[in-house]
mmCIF file of C-alpha atoms and ligand atoms in Angstrom:
data_model
loop_
_atom_site.group_PDB
_atom_site.id
_atom_site.type_symbol
_atom_site.label_atom_id
_atom_site.label_comp_id
_atom_site.label_asym_id
_atom_site.label_seq_id
_atom_site.Cartn_x
_atom_site.Cartn_y
_atom_site.Cartn_z
ATOM 1 C CA MET A 1 -10.685 -10.321 2.814
ATOM 2 C CA SER A 2 -10.816 -11.966 6.243
ATOM 3 C CA ASP A 3 -8.303 -14.530 4.965
ATOM 4 C CA VAL A 4 -5.901 -11.708 4.195
ATOM 5 C CA ILE A 5 -6.328 -10.400 7.743
ATOM 6 C CA SER A 6 -5.336 -13.865 9.021
ATOM 7 C CA LEU A 7 -2.265 -13.881 6.758
ATOM 8 C CA LEU A 8 -1.300 -10.393 8.043
ATOM 9 C CA LYS A 9 -1.668 -11.519 11.663
ATOM 10 C CA GLU A 10 0.080 -14.868 11.393
ATOM 11 C CA SER A 11 3.071 -13.321 9.614
ATOM 12 C CA GLU A 12 3.156 -10.444 12.148
ATOM 13 C CA ALA A 13 2.681 -7.971 9.310
ATOM 14 C CA MET A 14 -0.120 -6.393 11.365
ATOM 15 C CA LEU A 15 0.585 -5.629 14.999
ATOM 16 C CA GLU A 16 -2.051 -4.421 17.438
ATOM 17 C CA GLY A 17 -1.088 -2.177 20.374
ATOM 18 C CA HIS A 18 -0.006 1.456 20.753
ATOM 19 C CA PHE A 19 2.460 2.683 18.159
ATOM 20 C CA LEU A 20 4.441 5.802 17.422
ATOM 21 C CA LEU A 21 4.479 6.063 13.628
ATOM 22 C CA SER A 22 7.318 7.565 11.614
ATOM 23 C CA SER A 23 4.969 10.473 10.798
ATOM 24 C CA GLY A 24 4.881 11.307 14.530
ATOM 25 C CA ARG A 25 1.228 10.261 14.798
ATOM 26 C CA HIS A 26 0.005 7.508 17.103
ATOM 27 C CA SER A 27 -1.969 4.425 16.045
ATOM 28 C CA ASP A 28 -3.508 1.263 17.474
ATOM 29 C CA ARG A 29 -2.137 -0.782 14.575
ATOM 30 C CA TYR A 30 1.149 -1.085 12.817
ATOM 31 C CA PHE A 31 1.714 -2.663 9.404
ATOM 32 C CA GLN A 32 4.942 -4.078 8.086
ATOM 33 C CA CYS A 33 3.763 -5.821 4.941
ATOM 34 C CA ALA A 34 7.295 -7.034 4.150
ATOM 35 C CA LYS A 35 6.743 -9.545 6.966
ATOM 36 C CA LEU A 36 3.951 -11.127 4.919
ATOM 37 C CA LEU A 37 5.593 -10.632 1.519
ATOM 38 C CA GLN A 38 8.738 -12.478 2.652
ATOM 39 C CA TYR A 39 6.693 -15.660 2.107
ATOM 40 C CA PRO A 40 6.064 -16.019 -1.651
ATOM 41 C CA ASP A 41 3.120 -18.358 -1.092
ATOM 42 C CA LYS A 42 1.454 -15.913 1.309
ATOM 43 C CA ALA A 43 2.137 -12.987 -1.031
ATOM 44 C CA ALA A 44 0.486 -14.910 -3.863
ATOM 45 C CA ALA A 45 -2.489 -15.874 -1.678
ATOM 46 C CA ALA A 46 -2.981 -12.332 -0.327
ATOM 47 C CA LEU A 47 -3.028 -10.832 -3.827
ATOM 48 C CA ALA A 48 -5.003 -13.567 -5.636
ATOM 49 C CA ALA A 49 -8.382 -11.935 -4.956
ATOM 50 C CA VAL A 50 -7.058 -8.542 -6.067
ATOM 51 C CA ALA A 51 -5.784 -10.031 -9.330
ATOM 52 C CA GLU A 52 -9.155 -11.758 -9.790
ATOM 53 C CA ARG A 53 -11.146 -8.530 -9.329
ATOM 54 C CA ILE A 54 -8.826 -6.739 -11.751
ATOM 55 C CA ARG A 55 -9.179 -9.535 -14.340
ATOM 56 C CA GLU A 56 -12.995 -9.343 -14.009
ATOM 57 C CA ASP A 57 -12.972 -5.593 -14.554
ATOM 58 C CA ILE A 58 -10.670 -5.968 -17.568
ATOM 59 C CA LYS A 59 -12.999 -8.619 -19.006
ATOM 60 C CA ALA A 60 -15.999 -6.344 -18.368
ATOM 61 C CA GLY A 61 -14.260 -3.506 -20.244
ATOM 62 C CA LYS A 62 -14.036 -1.295 -17.136
ATOM 63 C CA LEU A 63 -10.253 -1.372 -16.932
ATOM 64 C CA ALA A 64 -7.248 -1.737 -19.254
ATOM 65 C CA ILE A 65 -3.687 -2.208 -18.025
ATOM 66 C CA ASP A 66 -0.386 -2.585 -19.877
ATOM 67 C CA ALA A 67 2.023 -2.719 -16.919
ATOM 68 C CA VAL A 68 2.221 -2.711 -13.123
ATOM 69 C CA VAL A 69 4.465 -0.184 -11.345
ATOM 70 C CA GLY A 70 5.171 0.028 -7.617
ATOM 71 C CA PRO A 71 6.917 2.793 -5.704
ATOM 72 C CA ALA A 72 10.016 1.376 -3.939
ATOM 73 C CA MET A 73 10.443 -0.197 -1.470
ATOM 74 C CA GLY A 74 6.960 -1.210 -0.419
ATOM 75 C CA GLY A 75 5.503 -1.536 -3.916
ATOM 76 C CA ILE A 76 8.202 -3.651 -5.558
ATOM 77 C CA ILE A 77 7.098 -7.116 -4.450
ATOM 78 C CA VAL A 78 3.392 -6.245 -4.741
ATOM 79 C CA ALA A 79 3.944 -5.044 -8.314
ATOM 80 C CA TYR A 80 5.955 -8.155 -9.158
ATOM 81 C CA GLU A 81 3.350 -10.527 -7.750
ATOM 82 C CA LEU A 82 0.446 -8.780 -9.483
ATOM 83 C CA GLY A 83 2.445 -8.654 -12.721
ATOM 84 C CA LYS A 84 2.998 -12.383 -12.421
ATOM 85 C CA GLN A 85 -0.659 -13.140 -11.725
ATOM 86 C CA LEU A 86 -1.928 -10.787 -14.453
ATOM 87 C CA GLY A 87 0.709 -11.712 -17.040
ATOM 88 C CA LEU A 88 2.028 -8.151 -17.286
ATOM 89 C CA PRO A 89 5.466 -6.544 -16.959
ATOM 90 C CA ALA A 90 6.153 -5.109 -13.507
ATOM 91 C CA PHE A 91 8.726 -2.506 -12.541
ATOM 92 C CA PHE A 92 9.189 0.268 -10.002
ATOM 93 C CA THR A 93 9.915 3.905 -9.311
ATOM 94 C CA GLU A 94 12.396 4.849 -6.597
ATOM 95 C CA ARG A 95 13.880 7.916 -4.965
ATOM 96 C CA ASN A 96 16.966 9.453 -6.596
ATOM 97 C CA ASP A 97 19.915 11.011 -4.739
ATOM 98 C CA THR A 98 17.904 14.106 -3.903
ATOM 99 C CA GLY A 99 14.944 12.098 -2.565
ATOM 100 C CA THR A 100 12.717 12.724 -5.566
ATOM 101 C CA MET A 101 10.673 9.819 -6.929
ATOM 102 C CA ALA A 102 11.963 8.802 -10.376
ATOM 103 C CA LEU A 103 11.967 6.064 -12.988
ATOM 104 C CA ARG A 104 15.529 4.716 -13.168
ATOM 105 C CA ARG A 105 17.496 1.632 -14.329
ATOM 106 C CA GLY A 106 16.421 2.097 -17.947
ATOM 107 C CA PHE A 107 12.755 1.309 -17.258
ATOM 108 C CA GLU A 108 10.694 3.005 -19.957
ATOM 109 C CA ILE A 109 7.171 4.346 -20.315
ATOM 110 C CA GLU A 110 5.514 4.523 -23.716
ATOM 111 C CA PRO A 111 3.127 7.411 -24.263
ATOM 112 C CA GLY A 112 -0.421 6.299 -23.446
ATOM 113 C CA GLN A 113 0.743 3.180 -21.569
ATOM 114 C CA ARG A 114 -1.904 2.240 -19.006
ATOM 115 C CA ILE A 115 -0.503 1.584 -15.547
ATOM 116 C CA LEU A 116 -1.688 -0.212 -12.434
ATOM 117 C CA ILE A 117 0.142 1.270 -9.434
ATOM 118 C CA ALA A 118 0.908 -1.325 -6.727
ATOM 119 C CA GLU A 119 1.522 -0.498 -3.064
ATOM 120 C CA ASP A 120 1.857 -2.447 0.146
ATOM 121 C CA VAL A 121 -0.065 -0.118 2.491
ATOM 122 C CA VAL A 122 -2.150 2.879 1.489
ATOM 123 C CA THR A 123 -2.299 5.320 4.403
ATOM 124 C CA THR A 124 -2.591 8.694 2.733
ATOM 125 C CA GLY A 125 -1.930 7.799 -0.904
ATOM 126 C CA LYS A 126 1.162 10.015 -0.857
ATOM 127 C CA SER A 127 3.726 7.608 -2.334
ATOM 128 C CA SER A 128 1.215 6.372 -4.924
ATOM 129 C CA GLY A 129 0.624 9.984 -5.879
ATOM 130 C CA GLU A 130 4.374 10.611 -6.254
ATOM 131 C CA CYS A 131 4.739 7.462 -8.358
ATOM 132 C CA ALA A 132 1.760 8.502 -10.532
ATOM 133 C CA ALA A 133 3.206 11.988 -11.070
ATOM 134 C CA VAL A 134 6.473 10.493 -12.393
ATOM 135 C CA LEU A 135 4.631 8.143 -14.761
ATOM 136 C CA GLU A 136 2.150 10.768 -15.985
ATOM 137 C CA ALA A 137 4.987 13.203 -16.692
ATOM 138 C CA LEU A 138 6.375 10.502 -19.011
ATOM 139 C CA GLY A 139 3.040 10.166 -20.814
ATOM 140 C CA ALA A 140 1.526 7.179 -18.991
ATOM 141 C CA LYS A 141 -2.119 6.935 -17.953
ATOM 142 C CA VAL A 142 -2.652 5.658 -14.409
ATOM 143 C CA ALA A 143 -5.638 3.318 -14.608
ATOM 144 C CA ALA A 144 -5.937 2.016 -11.035
ATOM 145 C CA LEU A 145 -4.233 1.460 -7.700
ATOM 146 C CA ALA A 146 -3.850 -1.920 -5.964
ATOM 147 C CA CYS A 147 -2.576 -2.544 -2.455
ATOM 148 C CA VAL A 148 -2.318 -5.196 0.238
ATOM 149 C CA VAL A 149 -3.810 -3.019 3.006
ATOM 150 C CA ASP A 150 -6.046 0.017 2.693
ATOM 151 C CA ARG A 151 -5.622 1.552 6.154
ATOM 152 C CA ARG A 152 -7.027 4.976 5.426
ATOM 153 C CA ALA A 153 -8.655 6.241 8.598
ATOM 154 C CA GLN A 154 -11.323 8.775 9.290
ATOM 155 C CA LEU A 155 -10.321 11.759 11.403
ATOM 156 C CA PRO A 156 -12.494 12.278 14.535
ATOM 157 C CA GLU A 157 -14.344 15.201 12.902
ATOM 158 C CA GLY A 158 -15.450 12.810 10.204
ATOM 159 C CA LYS A 159 -13.266 14.339 7.515
ATOM 160 C CA PRO A 160 -11.475 11.785 5.443
ATOM 161 C CA GLY A 161 -7.979 11.599 6.917
ATOM 162 C CA THR A 162 -6.431 11.017 3.567
ATOM 163 C CA ALA A 163 -5.367 12.616 0.353
ATOM 164 C CA ASP A 164 -7.740 11.967 -2.518
ATOM 165 C CA ILE A 165 -7.038 8.855 -4.464
ATOM 166 C CA ARG A 166 -7.963 9.634 -8.030
ATOM 167 C CA TRP A 167 -8.137 6.046 -9.310
ATOM 168 C CA PRO A 168 -10.189 2.921 -8.637
ATOM 169 C CA LEU A 169 -8.626 1.192 -5.629
ATOM 170 C CA TYR A 170 -8.223 -2.604 -5.397
ATOM 171 C CA PRO A 171 -7.189 -3.489 -1.821
ATOM 172 C CA ALA A 172 -6.552 -7.061 -0.597
ATOM 173 C CA ALA A 173 -7.774 -5.979 2.840
ATOM 174 C CA ARG A 174 -9.334 -2.902 4.434
ATOM 175 C CA VAL A 175 -8.395 -2.270 8.045
ATOM 176 C CA GLN A 176 -9.753 0.614 10.057
ATOM 177 C CA ALA A 177 -6.708 1.750 12.000
ATOM 178 C CA ALA A 178 -6.984 4.666 14.389
ATOM 179 C CA ASN A 179 -4.519 7.449 13.674
ATOM 180 C CA TRP A 180 -4.206 10.213 16.265
ATOM 181 C CA ASP A 181 -2.248 13.368 16.673
ATOM 182 C CA ALA A 182 0.080 12.640 19.623
ATOM 183 C CA ALA A 183 -1.783 15.211 21.747
ATOM 184 C CA ASP A 184 -5.167 13.574 21.106
ATOM 185 C CA CYS A 185 -4.120 9.917 21.363
ATOM 186 C CA GLU A 186 -6.771 7.827 23.141
ATOM 187 C CA LEU A 187 -4.172 5.256 24.206
ATOM 188 C CA CYS A 188 -1.843 7.931 25.678
ATOM 189 C CA LYS A 189 -4.868 9.219 27.687
ATOM 190 C CA LYS A 190 -5.201 5.702 29.166
ATOM 191 C CA GLY A 191 -1.526 5.793 30.179
ATOM 192 C CA ILE A 192 -0.500 2.984 27.819
ATOM 193 C CA PRO A 193 3.120 3.499 26.701
ATOM 194 C CA ALA A 194 3.663 3.967 22.943
ATOM 195 C CA VAL A 195 6.116 1.742 21.138
ATOM 196 C CA LYS A 196 8.228 2.718 18.164
ATOM 197 C CA PRO A 197 7.868 -0.284 15.826
ATOM 198 C CA GLY A 198 11.090 -2.062 15.019
ATOM 199 C CA SER A 199 12.948 -0.508 17.930
ATOM 200 C CA ARG A 200 12.608 -3.593 20.078
ATOM 201 C CA LYS A 201 11.079 -7.025 20.206
ATOM 202 C CA MET A 202 7.312 -6.824 20.571
HETATM 203 ZN ZN1 ZN B 301 -0.428 7.525 21.974
#
């Protein structure tokens, strides 16, 4: 996993500092996995250990998968790469005109088909959950979730700061990233200015 951290850092997919997230919350880390996934060799390297763990669990009879599905945009390349490494079809769900997650482009689910959901970053599990709901409504069984970065944080009170993830999770890396309400941000208290990622060169 430490190798994956190096890949994230060297491709600037993980930035350390003081960030204003799109959710309005503040964090000491920012992830843009597309920066890593733009390099096919790095994408393959980052996901090799995930594919290996999944293969082992399939061999041990703990897991069965028929296809890999990622929620767009973040999940598309991760799904493709895992599909390639596992020898499985890979496709994606995406938002329709009204913003609802849907299966489009003629992609089909067969009843009982066992799905591995693929994501770039799992923060709350929200987009994976939306993707799963679409697939389950079509009769699929979600077997597991894979991601590049599991960045689920603990809230200060010790409550898990995340929605429940109902499936076994296979992350390439786990990174404890602080995630504060703007009013409680430790970095704001120190007077460090917050940066909106992507808004300027960092
Ligand atoms: Zn702050």
